[in-house]
Amino acid sequence: MRYFINSFLRNLRVILIISTFSKMFTFALITQAQAPKPYGPIPNKAQLNWHEMEMYSIIHFGVDTYTDKEWGFGDESPELINPKKFDAAQIVGALKAGGFKGIVVVAKHHDGLCLWPTKTTSHSISASKWMNGKGDMIKDYQNACNKLNMQLGLYCSPWDRNNALYGQPGYLDIYRNQLKELLTNYGPVFVSWHDGANGGNGYYGGANEERKIDRSIYYQWPQTWEMIRKWQPQIAIFGDVGPDIRWVGNEEGHAGETCWATYTPEAPEPGKVASNGFSQYWKSTQGTKNGKYWMPAECDVPMRPGWFYHANQNEKLKTASDLVALYYQSVGRGANLNLGVSPNPDGLLERRDVEELKKFGEIINLTFKANILAGAQLRAKNIRQGNSKKFGLQFLTDQDRYSYWATDDDVHTAQLTATLPQEKTFNVIQLRENIKLGQRIRAFSVDIFDQGVWKEIAKGTSIGSNRLIRLPKKLKVSRVRLNINQADACIALSHFGLYSEPLRPETPKILRNQNGIVTIVEQPGSTVYYTVNGDSPSSASKVYSRAFDFKNGGKIRAIAIDRWNNISDVTYIELGISKIQWSLSSNVKPTKGFAADAIDDNLNTRLEFDKLPDDALPIELTVDMGKTNTIKAFTFYSGKPDVNESIIDKYGIAVSEDGVNWRKLPDGEFSNIRANPVEQIIRAKEILSARYFRFTIRHLNGSGRFSIVELGIR
Ligand code: FUL
């Protein structure tokens, strides 16, 4: 019996030991592969797709393309639209060549004209002459996208200056039906884009009046979003304050140097918009570390000064180098770039726009072709659970955005060294976190080993889906060190890369001083060639050697060519006559600056007026040009107002030969100037001849102080 009991106990011990081991073994197996827990809010499926796209392009085409406006009033005839050569594939193809992954078609802008046959209004493409009213532009874009493997996004403006019911409850159904048509008839749509411009004066079915709405409640966004998600479950919704993607707060195409994908909107909940207009947006540029929502920023910016096509802006488009710079300031900061392109009245992108897009795409491709860390030996002290198969450093140089190097849960700082097989050159640093686990890192720096010591060459804060640092010059490196200096949770880094941009000479800068003398700033090591007769510059053009007189104005184009025959982008500048003899007076005394500051061809000086009560308007600024000039257009540049400042958005113009008898020209509005404060050109209907002109300030957007940086004529 004792033997029996003893043997039973022994067996029991063995069983217990085996079962404990097997439990431990299973436990070890489980813990070995235990991924870090997500930290904070994380992206949903639609947001992940959006992050992966990095760049897409918004396309503005409509009545404004024919009327030369930025915001149509709503009374334009659909018959204006007749693009004889419209070819969606030409437009989408040019964007694809530029490296863009999708498009956002402005299906209806504020003027209310729908570019698709709609049942909701007769104000549509069906009433145009294009294809005898049988065409559907959205269908054409959809087909082009399918053919070229690009994603389709759509923008239907909530503000509708044509619709009689705008501002009343009845309009909401119309708007929602428009969205329904767009989101149920054209296949998968990656983004529904909702802009924030709202209310104001318009045609409104003939009422020709001002309609104000409370944008925080009028559109009942939460219910509209529910509908959108029902029609397109995989869609990302863009709005000033989300809900999925937030506006970065400017139309200049850049995010903040620090830009978190998470965001806690100030007063309004996501998508609801504060009624105090603009002032809420500046925080959006940076986002909120540990913010309440995953709501990454989109940087929208037009390739030309305006969003719509204007023939007089054909020369003013952003060059490939400008686009590269914007790429680093948007995509390079974890945001996406939404570049605006503008088909011309024929329905095509202009040749130069296409060329610059292609060059831009080539530069980005060449830059990121080869990661010089690909063959390097990577070392770090900590690899999560010692499991380098699952969390090792090899994942840092593969192409998968979601494979990653992770540290143990309690390791929030780390140092990673890379030793290259031989010395290599680079000027771009790239880092990515595995955003499926949230945004975790707060601060990092990069050192190179140079002449026996570690030297810091870059540092930054937010990483998220992508962080690029573009160094001012190329560096040679054989050992490099990445320091993760602060994180909120263990590290989950998916990419570390060092790249080298193709060499190109800097685009020359052209400056004219108050005496009308032009200087072209050259880079050492390259030669500048220029023309003043409108021709494209080449190595056969005049070589720039010294400053020259350019009092009478005109067009200058210049390029730089370096000793390896690399050619820069073309700089273009159009200058009016020099303002040497000009003087300016005003009926209200400016608070800051001299009168001459607004007519000195110097964008660094400005005339400033303090906050003014409404009844202090109009303010009249009268310019004496010293002699009679012919005038085709007037120019006005306000500078970029900060959040508390206001900006002139309605003006009057008059001209005079003697300063006593005045001829008044029609008043006008600077549409969209608040979001996109570029130089405004007020074209005269006929060529004028005058010694004096008067610029009248009729209305201000905002209530703070405001500025006039420059007034001029063409
Ligand atoms: C803005 C609009 O007011 C502009 O006209 C343009 O469509 C831009 C993309 O969004 O808010």
XYZ file of C-alpha atoms and ligand atoms in Angstrom:
725
model
C 0.000 0.000 0.000
C 2.860 2.367 0.975
C 4.599 1.480 -2.253
C 1.438 2.178 -4.101
C 1.001 5.572 -2.425
C 4.673 6.464 -3.012
C 4.548 5.530 -6.654
C 1.285 7.470 -7.057
C 2.896 10.561 -5.494
C 6.008 10.203 -7.683
C 3.897 9.903 -10.783
C 1.849 12.866 -9.715
C 5.046 14.918 -9.306
C 6.167 13.901 -12.774
C 2.793 14.852 -14.200
C 2.891 18.157 -12.370
C 6.440 18.887 -13.531
C 5.577 18.003 -17.131
C 2.446 20.085 -17.042
C 4.306 23.067 -15.514
C 6.993 22.795 -18.184
C 4.516 22.521 -20.930
C 2.653 25.531 -19.539
C 5.910 27.467 -19.345
C 6.760 26.388 -22.853
C 3.418 27.493 -24.209
C 3.734 30.716 -22.227
C 7.217 31.294 -23.653
C 5.934 30.640 -27.134
C 3.159 33.151 -26.653
C 5.265 35.844 -25.006
C 8.011 35.421 -27.551
C 5.795 36.726 -30.265
C 3.911 39.224 -28.210
C 3.653 42.467 -30.165
C 3.539 45.789 -28.320
C 0.067 46.963 -27.426
C -1.138 49.885 -29.561
C -0.535 53.237 -27.902
C -3.276 55.881 -27.998
C -5.598 56.291 -30.980
C -4.681 54.311 -34.092
C -5.634 54.724 -37.757
C -8.639 52.941 -39.232
C -8.469 51.086 -42.554
C -9.377 54.096 -44.656
C -6.757 56.196 -42.882
C -4.095 53.535 -43.433
C -4.850 53.538 -47.144
C -4.723 57.332 -47.098
C -1.315 57.352 -45.351
C 0.056 54.897 -47.869
C -0.974 57.175 -50.743
C 1.098 60.133 -49.506
C 0.227 62.285 -52.527
C -2.884 62.947 -54.576
C -4.167 65.874 -56.576
C -7.302 67.974 -56.472
C -8.604 69.031 -59.885
C -10.509 72.305 -60.302
C -12.366 72.786 -63.569
C -15.721 74.463 -64.147
C -17.317 77.788 -65.011
C -14.459 79.631 -63.267
C -12.102 78.165 -65.882
C -13.954 80.300 -68.430
C -14.741 83.400 -66.366
C -11.256 83.719 -64.887
C -12.575 83.659 -61.320
C -11.663 81.665 -58.207
C -15.206 81.546 -56.808
C -18.118 81.715 -59.229
C -21.101 83.746 -58.045
C -23.617 81.064 -58.981
C -25.243 82.879 -61.903
C -22.880 81.571 -64.604
C -24.458 79.831 -67.573
C -23.576 76.125 -67.894
C -23.157 76.868 -71.597
C -19.830 78.454 -70.785
C -18.368 74.990 -70.341
C -17.182 73.498 -73.594
C -13.766 71.862 -73.291
C -13.079 70.803 -76.870
C -10.261 68.426 -76.000
C -11.165 67.265 -72.485
C -9.185 64.126 -71.804
C -9.299 62.763 -68.265
C -6.512 60.307 -69.123
C -4.160 63.178 -70.073
C -4.754 64.805 -66.682
C -4.647 61.635 -64.604
C -1.665 60.347 -66.614
C 0.345 63.511 -65.933
C -0.334 63.105 -62.221
C 0.628 59.480 -62.267
C 3.926 60.406 -63.909
C 4.400 62.874 -61.054
C 4.113 60.049 -58.519
C 0.582 60.881 -57.330
C -1.562 57.975 -56.234
C -5.007 59.444 -56.698
C -7.149 62.421 -57.631
C -9.904 64.408 -55.967
C -12.252 65.774 -58.599
C -14.091 68.953 -57.716
C -17.457 67.635 -58.829
C -19.214 70.813 -57.657
C -17.533 74.013 -56.524
C -19.123 76.936 -54.693
C -20.749 78.135 -57.965
C -23.033 75.096 -57.755
C -22.455 73.645 -61.234
C -22.385 69.832 -61.129
C -19.916 68.168 -63.494
C -22.042 65.016 -63.641
C -25.604 64.511 -64.858
C -27.579 64.943 -61.653
C -31.221 64.638 -60.781
C -30.848 67.269 -58.066
C -30.543 70.403 -60.218
C -30.611 71.547 -63.807
C -27.450 73.526 -63.132
C -25.147 70.829 -64.434
C -22.909 69.606 -67.213
C -26.031 68.276 -68.946
C -27.000 71.877 -69.706
C -23.600 72.575 -71.291
C -22.557 72.277 -74.904
C -19.878 69.743 -74.070
C -20.771 66.461 -75.785
C -24.170 68.020 -76.498
C -25.080 67.717 -72.866
C -24.533 63.942 -72.876
C -21.180 63.914 -71.099
C -20.259 62.926 -67.549
C -16.875 64.168 -66.419
C -16.844 62.126 -63.241
C -17.382 58.939 -65.260
C -14.468 59.922 -67.505
C -12.235 60.460 -64.478
C -13.366 57.170 -62.992
C -12.457 55.337 -66.213
C -9.089 57.075 -66.423
C -8.352 56.140 -62.810
C -9.295 52.531 -63.412
C -7.100 52.385 -66.474
C -4.117 53.980 -64.757
C -4.523 52.348 -61.369
C -5.145 55.594 -59.530
C -7.643 56.113 -56.711
C -10.644 58.389 -57.150
C -11.744 60.971 -54.589
C -14.605 63.463 -54.852
C -15.359 66.956 -53.610
C -18.865 68.315 -53.575
C -18.936 71.816 -52.123
C -21.482 72.263 -49.360
C -21.626 76.001 -50.061
C -23.734 76.414 -53.204
C -24.095 79.936 -54.547
C -26.506 78.811 -57.236
C -29.087 76.917 -55.240
C -32.224 78.861 -54.289
C -32.605 76.837 -51.117
C -29.082 77.339 -49.804
C -29.221 78.541 -46.223
C -32.632 76.930 -45.654
C -33.279 73.417 -44.310
C -34.450 72.152 -47.749
C -30.946 72.423 -49.177
C -29.554 69.691 -46.964
C -31.529 66.974 -48.766
C -30.335 68.264 -52.098
C -26.727 68.225 -50.916
C -27.048 64.736 -49.489
C -28.622 63.465 -52.688
C -25.727 64.914 -54.624
C -23.327 63.062 -52.364
C -25.382 59.912 -52.789
C -25.231 60.148 -56.581
C -21.484 60.692 -56.421
C -20.772 57.984 -53.897
C -22.989 55.266 -55.320
C -22.397 55.581 -59.069
C -18.664 55.816 -59.580
C -17.127 52.794 -57.868
C -14.855 52.959 -54.836
C -13.998 56.464 -53.654
C -11.005 56.897 -51.335
C -11.874 60.295 -49.928
C -14.923 62.482 -49.621
C -13.513 65.974 -49.456
C -15.511 68.686 -47.681
C -14.250 72.200 -47.733
C -14.927 74.845 -45.147
C -15.834 77.947 -47.184
C -19.390 78.769 -46.299
C -22.168 81.262 -46.778
C -21.844 84.820 -47.988
C -23.359 86.555 -50.955
C -24.406 84.712 -54.082
C -27.003 84.275 -56.800
C -29.146 81.762 -54.887
C -31.676 81.150 -57.633
C -31.917 84.846 -58.457
C -32.209 86.218 -54.907
C -28.774 87.838 -55.227
C -28.293 88.259 -51.531
C -26.131 87.432 -48.572
C -26.922 84.121 -46.819
C -25.353 83.400 -43.495
C -25.431 79.988 -41.900
C -24.136 78.684 -38.602
C -21.627 76.246 -39.957
C -21.429 74.323 -36.727
C -25.026 73.120 -37.062
C -26.485 73.887 -40.494
C -25.061 70.883 -42.358
C -25.729 68.324 -39.605
C -22.473 66.633 -40.451
C -22.637 63.625 -38.119
C -25.715 62.285 -39.907
C -24.242 63.082 -43.328
C -21.089 61.137 -42.445
C -23.105 58.160 -41.398
C -24.703 58.168 -44.834
C -21.345 58.574 -46.553
C -19.930 55.602 -44.671
C -22.970 53.540 -45.581
C -22.467 54.268 -49.279
C -18.674 53.857 -49.132
C -17.557 51.857 -46.073
C -13.853 52.222 -46.976
C -13.882 55.992 -47.439
C -11.845 58.594 -45.537
C -13.727 61.803 -44.819
C -11.776 65.039 -45.068
C -12.998 68.241 -43.463
C -11.536 71.287 -41.750
C -11.659 69.339 -38.511
C -11.867 65.761 -39.747
C -13.470 63.419 -38.879
C -10.834 61.223 -40.588
C -8.440 63.728 -42.122
C -7.941 67.297 -40.926
C -7.049 70.406 -42.910
C -3.513 71.516 -42.067
C -4.689 75.110 -41.659
C -3.063 76.780 -44.679
C -3.215 76.459 -48.455
C 0.553 76.696 -48.787
C 1.177 72.974 -48.689
C 3.143 72.657 -45.494
C 2.648 70.992 -42.149
C 4.436 72.064 -38.992
C 8.007 70.953 -38.396
C 6.387 69.015 -35.573
C 3.187 67.448 -36.838
C 1.326 64.790 -34.843
C -1.179 62.539 -36.552
C -3.302 62.716 -33.421
C -5.405 65.776 -32.770
C -7.702 67.179 -30.144
C -9.731 69.892 -31.836
C -10.193 72.882 -29.588
C -13.781 73.832 -29.113
C -15.583 71.765 -31.721
C -15.707 68.029 -31.881
C -14.257 66.541 -35.074
C -15.985 67.785 -38.160
C -18.005 70.368 -36.326
C -16.593 73.727 -37.092
C -16.239 76.528 -34.606
C -18.236 79.558 -35.624
C -15.241 81.780 -34.939
C -13.842 80.890 -38.350
C -10.145 80.773 -38.919
C -8.463 81.182 -35.596
C -8.924 77.516 -34.661
C -6.750 76.186 -37.451
C -3.264 77.139 -36.492
C -3.060 74.284 -34.019
C -3.948 71.896 -36.767
C -0.592 72.570 -38.417
C 1.081 70.787 -35.491
C -1.652 68.503 -34.249
C -1.723 67.352 -30.627
C 0.702 64.921 -29.056
C -1.437 62.243 -27.422
C -4.480 63.859 -29.015
C -7.907 62.355 -28.665
C -8.342 61.225 -32.296
C -6.179 59.785 -35.031
C -6.777 62.600 -37.509
C -3.731 63.229 -39.698
C -3.250 66.432 -41.669
C -3.682 67.031 -45.367
C -1.668 69.842 -46.951
C -3.519 71.291 -49.934
C -1.812 73.734 -52.240
C -2.420 74.719 -55.848
C 0.342 74.216 -58.396
C -0.461 77.669 -59.748
C -1.272 80.696 -57.583
C -5.026 80.020 -57.899
C -6.976 76.761 -57.803
C -8.650 77.346 -61.167
C -6.923 77.951 -64.491
C -6.046 81.557 -65.311
C -4.105 82.198 -68.505
C -2.146 84.968 -66.786
C -0.791 82.423 -64.316
C 0.640 80.099 -66.964
C 4.132 81.260 -66.153
C 3.666 81.283 -62.430
C 3.372 77.634 -61.749
C 5.421 75.873 -59.138
C 8.514 74.294 -60.603
C 9.711 70.763 -59.934
C 12.096 72.143 -57.283
C 9.249 74.016 -55.579
C 7.240 70.798 -55.506
C 10.176 68.868 -54.083
C 10.473 71.441 -51.283
C 6.746 71.079 -50.560
C 7.068 67.301 -50.550
C 9.554 67.490 -47.693
C 7.319 69.922 -45.798
C 4.173 67.813 -46.108
C 4.797 64.125 -46.850
C 8.093 64.507 -45.010
C 6.207 65.526 -41.876
C 3.746 62.655 -41.787
C 1.012 64.596 -43.583
C -0.239 64.064 -47.157
C 0.236 66.424 -50.071
C -2.871 67.351 -52.048
C -1.615 69.344 -55.010
C -4.135 71.369 -57.016
C -3.979 71.179 -60.788
C -6.090 73.246 -63.159
C -7.109 72.035 -66.610
C -7.382 74.860 -69.172
C -10.537 75.815 -71.126
C -9.736 73.036 -73.628
C -9.944 70.555 -70.761
C -6.242 69.677 -70.647
C -3.294 70.424 -68.404
C -0.877 72.839 -70.053
C 2.356 71.392 -71.442
C 4.552 73.082 -68.817
C 2.421 71.859 -65.929
C 2.795 68.332 -67.284
C 6.561 68.741 -67.652
C 7.082 70.057 -64.130
C 4.968 67.241 -62.673
C 7.035 64.670 -64.532
C 10.334 66.226 -63.456
C 9.113 66.295 -59.876
C 8.179 62.600 -60.005
C 11.573 61.739 -61.441
C 13.447 63.631 -58.723
C 11.517 61.879 -55.959
C 12.003 58.482 -57.619
C 15.711 58.999 -58.063
C 16.084 60.209 -54.491
C 14.415 57.237 -52.864
C 15.717 54.600 -55.272
C 18.458 53.310 -52.989
C 18.728 53.337 -49.217
C 22.445 53.483 -48.427
C 21.729 51.582 -45.204
C 20.510 48.568 -47.167
C 23.772 46.624 -46.815
C 24.798 48.152 -43.492
C 25.311 46.322 -40.227
C 22.698 47.504 -37.736
C 23.098 47.191 -33.970
C 20.889 48.044 -31.032
C 21.059 46.975 -27.406
C 17.460 45.976 -27.112
C 15.315 43.881 -29.347
C 11.938 42.973 -27.992
C 12.049 39.704 -26.048
C 15.346 38.982 -27.784
C 13.200 37.900 -30.716
C 15.005 39.302 -33.702
C 13.037 37.151 -36.116
C 9.903 39.004 -35.233
C 11.137 42.401 -34.084
C 14.661 42.647 -35.470
C 16.571 45.459 -37.103
C 16.375 43.921 -40.569
C 12.818 45.272 -40.828
C 14.116 48.834 -40.777
C 15.404 48.662 -44.298
C 12.710 46.599 -46.013
C 9.842 48.143 -47.956
C 7.074 47.028 -45.605
C 5.597 49.952 -43.650
C 4.297 47.642 -40.972
C 7.231 45.304 -40.316
C 9.257 46.851 -37.530
C 11.979 46.843 -34.937
C 10.493 46.868 -31.447
C 11.981 47.174 -27.971
C 10.765 45.675 -24.720
C 7.842 47.405 -23.105
C 9.959 49.250 -20.557
C 12.551 50.459 -23.092
C 11.517 53.882 -24.352
C 14.875 55.224 -25.444
C 17.413 53.527 -27.658
C 20.493 53.948 -29.741
C 20.922 52.227 -33.031
C 24.191 52.215 -34.934
C 24.688 51.434 -38.593
C 28.069 50.567 -40.064
C 28.246 50.751 -43.837
C 30.494 48.460 -45.882
C 31.997 51.565 -47.468
C 31.641 55.337 -47.230
C 28.538 56.722 -48.967
C 26.900 60.104 -49.540
C 23.435 61.205 -48.461
C 21.376 64.274 -47.650
C 17.951 62.852 -46.763
C 17.028 60.941 -43.606
C 13.833 58.912 -43.493
C 12.093 57.402 -40.467
C 8.740 55.701 -40.127
C 6.897 54.261 -37.154
C 4.553 51.320 -37.516
C 1.455 53.476 -37.157
C -0.793 50.476 -36.678
C 0.587 50.680 -33.121
C -0.020 54.427 -32.806
C 2.374 57.361 -32.729
C 4.849 56.665 -29.928
C 8.113 58.511 -30.400
C 8.498 62.095 -29.158
C 12.087 62.984 -29.945
C 14.986 61.615 -31.972
C 18.374 62.703 -33.277
C 20.888 61.416 -35.794
C 24.697 61.491 -35.436
C 27.466 60.600 -37.821
C 30.910 59.414 -36.879
C 33.221 62.031 -38.243
C 36.976 62.199 -37.650
C 36.847 60.096 -34.542
C 33.824 61.727 -32.857
C 30.059 61.444 -33.033
C 28.521 64.637 -34.432
C 24.800 65.419 -34.311
C 23.520 66.280 -37.783
C 19.760 66.312 -37.299
C 17.053 66.115 -34.701
C 13.296 66.134 -34.640
C 10.129 65.365 -32.749
C 7.176 63.668 -34.453
C 7.742 60.702 -36.777
C 4.467 58.822 -37.337
C 3.864 57.432 -40.808
C 6.813 59.253 -42.330
C 9.511 61.703 -41.328
C 12.019 63.145 -43.762
C 14.851 65.463 -42.951
C 16.512 67.146 -45.892
C 19.989 68.322 -45.000
C 21.322 71.512 -46.584
C 24.315 69.695 -48.035
C 25.456 66.168 -48.770
C 27.439 64.301 -46.137
C 29.790 61.360 -46.445
C 29.219 58.641 -43.930
C 30.411 55.198 -42.956
C 28.939 55.062 -39.422
C 25.692 56.611 -38.359
C 23.697 56.541 -35.151
C 19.994 57.017 -34.560
C 18.983 58.066 -31.048
C 15.414 57.659 -29.926
C 15.544 60.150 -27.095
C 11.984 60.046 -25.836
C 8.930 57.888 -26.432
C 5.611 57.340 -24.708
C 5.752 53.579 -25.090
C 8.245 51.052 -26.378
C 9.695 51.750 -29.789
C 8.024 50.324 -32.906
C 10.046 51.760 -35.762
C 9.445 50.463 -39.261
C 11.975 52.330 -41.360
C 15.355 54.001 -41.210
C 16.820 55.199 -44.495
C 19.498 57.523 -45.797
C 19.125 58.763 -49.350
C 20.786 61.071 -51.778
C 18.974 63.618 -53.946
C 20.120 63.928 -57.543
C 22.322 66.971 -57.979
C 20.678 70.025 -59.547
C 21.808 73.619 -59.476
C 19.643 75.937 -57.419
C 17.065 77.968 -59.328
C 18.444 81.503 -59.698
C 16.683 84.290 -57.773
C 15.816 87.551 -59.514
C 15.543 90.766 -57.491
C 14.847 94.360 -58.517
C 15.619 97.289 -56.252
C 13.754 100.584 -55.924
C 15.879 102.179 -58.615
C 14.830 99.583 -61.119
C 18.151 97.660 -61.110
C 17.909 93.874 -61.424
C 20.320 91.459 -59.758
C 20.271 87.693 -60.328
C 21.552 85.659 -57.412
C 23.829 82.894 -58.654
C 25.196 79.871 -56.899
C 28.951 79.459 -56.973
C 29.975 76.873 -59.500
C 27.139 77.477 -61.951
C 26.485 79.939 -64.761
C 23.247 81.855 -65.119
C 21.671 82.407 -68.559
C 18.684 84.714 -69.012
C 16.264 86.267 -71.475
C 14.162 89.421 -71.303
C 12.210 88.910 -74.526
C 9.877 86.136 -73.448
C 12.005 83.272 -74.823
C 12.904 80.207 -72.795
C 16.479 80.478 -71.553
C 19.134 77.975 -72.646
C 22.912 77.782 -72.783
C 22.654 79.880 -75.953
C 21.029 82.801 -74.058
C 22.828 85.769 -72.568
C 25.191 84.941 -69.694
C 24.457 86.954 -66.557
C 27.537 88.806 -65.407
C 26.336 91.990 -63.704
C 23.212 93.852 -62.491
C 21.200 95.627 -65.193
C 18.645 98.391 -65.556
C 15.053 97.122 -65.812
C 13.028 100.258 -64.970
C 10.376 99.695 -67.578
C 9.574 96.224 -66.418
C 8.825 93.131 -68.486
C 9.494 89.415 -68.227
C 12.782 87.875 -67.154
C 13.513 84.177 -67.318
C 16.725 82.610 -66.051
C 18.357 79.221 -65.570
C 21.576 78.041 -63.947
C 23.786 75.350 -65.502
C 26.522 73.704 -63.464
C 29.799 72.284 -64.662
C 28.329 68.801 -65.098
C 25.686 70.332 -67.356
C 22.863 69.878 -64.881
C 20.199 72.476 -65.583
C 18.120 74.180 -62.894
C 14.419 75.001 -63.064
C 13.530 78.203 -64.886
C 12.925 81.271 -62.727
C 10.327 83.557 -64.122
C 9.430 87.014 -63.007
C 7.140 89.624 -64.458
C 7.818 93.142 -63.256
C 5.690 96.227 -63.741
C 7.280 99.586 -64.393
C 9.603 100.699 -61.661
C 7.926 102.751 -58.941
C 10.683 105.319 -58.418
C 8.463 108.365 -58.844
C 5.404 106.961 -57.120
C 3.803 108.381 -54.001
C 0.850 107.184 -51.931
C -1.643 108.988 -49.703
C -4.586 107.701 -47.693
C -7.710 109.150 -46.094
C -7.035 107.176 -42.883
C -3.618 107.329 -41.319
C -1.859 103.960 -41.240
C -0.785 102.774 -37.804
C 2.545 101.414 -38.879
C 4.839 101.742 -41.861
C 5.406 104.547 -44.321
C 3.105 105.167 -47.257
C 6.012 104.230 -49.512
C 6.141 100.727 -48.034
C 3.192 99.678 -50.178
C 4.828 100.852 -53.404
C 8.499 99.947 -52.972
C 8.725 96.583 -54.753
C 9.861 95.173 -51.439
C 7.833 92.322 -50.011
C 9.461 92.729 -46.620
C 7.884 96.114 -45.901
C 4.203 96.820 -45.362
C 1.605 99.408 -44.490
C -0.410 98.410 -41.452
C -3.753 99.548 -40.089
C -4.923 98.748 -36.596
C -8.197 97.038 -35.922
C -10.925 99.320 -37.320
C -14.646 99.575 -36.674
C -16.770 98.723 -39.732
C -17.844 102.336 -40.145
C -14.222 103.413 -40.626
C -14.447 101.874 -44.094
C -13.957 102.609 -46.909
C -10.293 103.470 -46.735
C -8.893 105.012 -49.888
C -5.280 104.624 -50.924
C -4.410 107.002 -53.745
C -1.283 106.470 -55.805
C 0.333 109.160 -57.937
C 2.627 107.452 -60.430
C 4.362 110.688 -61.379
C 3.478 110.288 -65.059
C 0.782 108.781 -67.230
C 1.072 105.037 -67.727
C -0.881 102.455 -69.677
C -2.545 99.971 -67.348
C -3.754 96.487 -68.176
C -4.198 95.346 -64.594
C -3.765 96.343 -60.957
C -1.940 94.144 -58.486
C -2.432 93.825 -54.757
C -0.530 91.729 -52.265
C -1.665 91.565 -48.655
C 1.038 89.360 -47.185
C -0.001 86.420 -45.076
C -2.158 87.469 -42.141
C -1.743 85.616 -38.890
C -4.732 84.196 -37.051
C -5.664 87.391 -35.276
C -5.337 89.656 -38.274
C -7.892 90.480 -40.903
C -7.494 90.687 -44.657
C -9.039 92.863 -47.359
C -11.551 90.784 -49.322
C -13.646 93.444 -51.135
C -12.223 96.359 -53.022
C -12.926 99.241 -55.376
C -10.675 100.730 -58.071
C -10.709 104.108 -59.786
C -8.302 105.897 -62.148
C -7.656 109.534 -62.904
C -5.541 111.586 -65.247
C -5.417 114.694 -63.046
C -6.132 113.496 -59.507
C -9.444 115.421 -59.511
C -11.757 113.692 -61.946
C -12.055 109.991 -61.249
C -13.337 107.110 -63.329
C -14.685 104.336 -61.153
C -14.226 100.724 -62.266
C -16.483 97.904 -61.014
C -15.997 96.810 -57.395
C -14.860 93.249 -56.791
C -14.084 90.489 -54.279
C -10.829 88.656 -53.645
C -12.300 85.156 -53.483
C -10.570 82.695 -51.194
C -7.927 85.270 -50.194
C -8.116 84.295 -46.539
C -7.050 80.708 -47.169
C -4.805 81.476 -50.127
C -3.361 84.995 -49.749
C -1.395 85.197 -53.004
C -0.889 88.301 -55.171
C -4.251 89.375 -56.601
C -4.532 90.653 -60.137
C -7.434 92.924 -61.013
C -7.638 92.953 -64.786
C -9.090 96.062 -66.497
C -11.708 95.345 -69.193
C -9.793 97.608 -71.583
C -6.318 99.125 -71.563
C -6.398 102.282 -69.433
C -4.228 105.328 -69.448
C -3.851 107.243 -66.162
C -1.401 108.944 -63.849
C -3.346 108.229 -60.642
C -5.125 105.159 -59.342
C -7.109 104.659 -56.175
C -7.505 101.383 -54.323
C -10.501 101.397 -51.988
C -10.801 98.969 -49.096
C -14.478 98.058 -48.883
C -14.570 95.014 -46.629
C -12.341 93.073 -44.281
C -12.406 89.370 -43.486
C -11.713 89.201 -39.757
C -11.614 91.914 -37.157
C -7.938 92.434 -36.305
C -5.327 94.686 -37.856
C -4.536 94.295 -41.558
C -1.736 95.025 -44.000
C -0.990 96.063 -47.528
C 2.396 94.810 -48.631
C 2.359 95.988 -52.231
C 0.209 97.759 -54.816
C 1.174 97.915 -58.464
C 0.085 97.934 -62.077
C 0.815 95.801 -65.113
C -11.100 76.156 -50.544
C -12.052 76.711 -51.598
O -12.701 77.875 -51.128
C -11.160 76.984 -52.771
O -11.845 77.623 -53.816
C -10.576 75.655 -53.237
O -11.605 74.828 -53.709
C -9.834 74.977 -52.091
C -9.309 73.634 -52.432
O -10.658 74.890 -50.972
O -11.562 76.134 -49.318
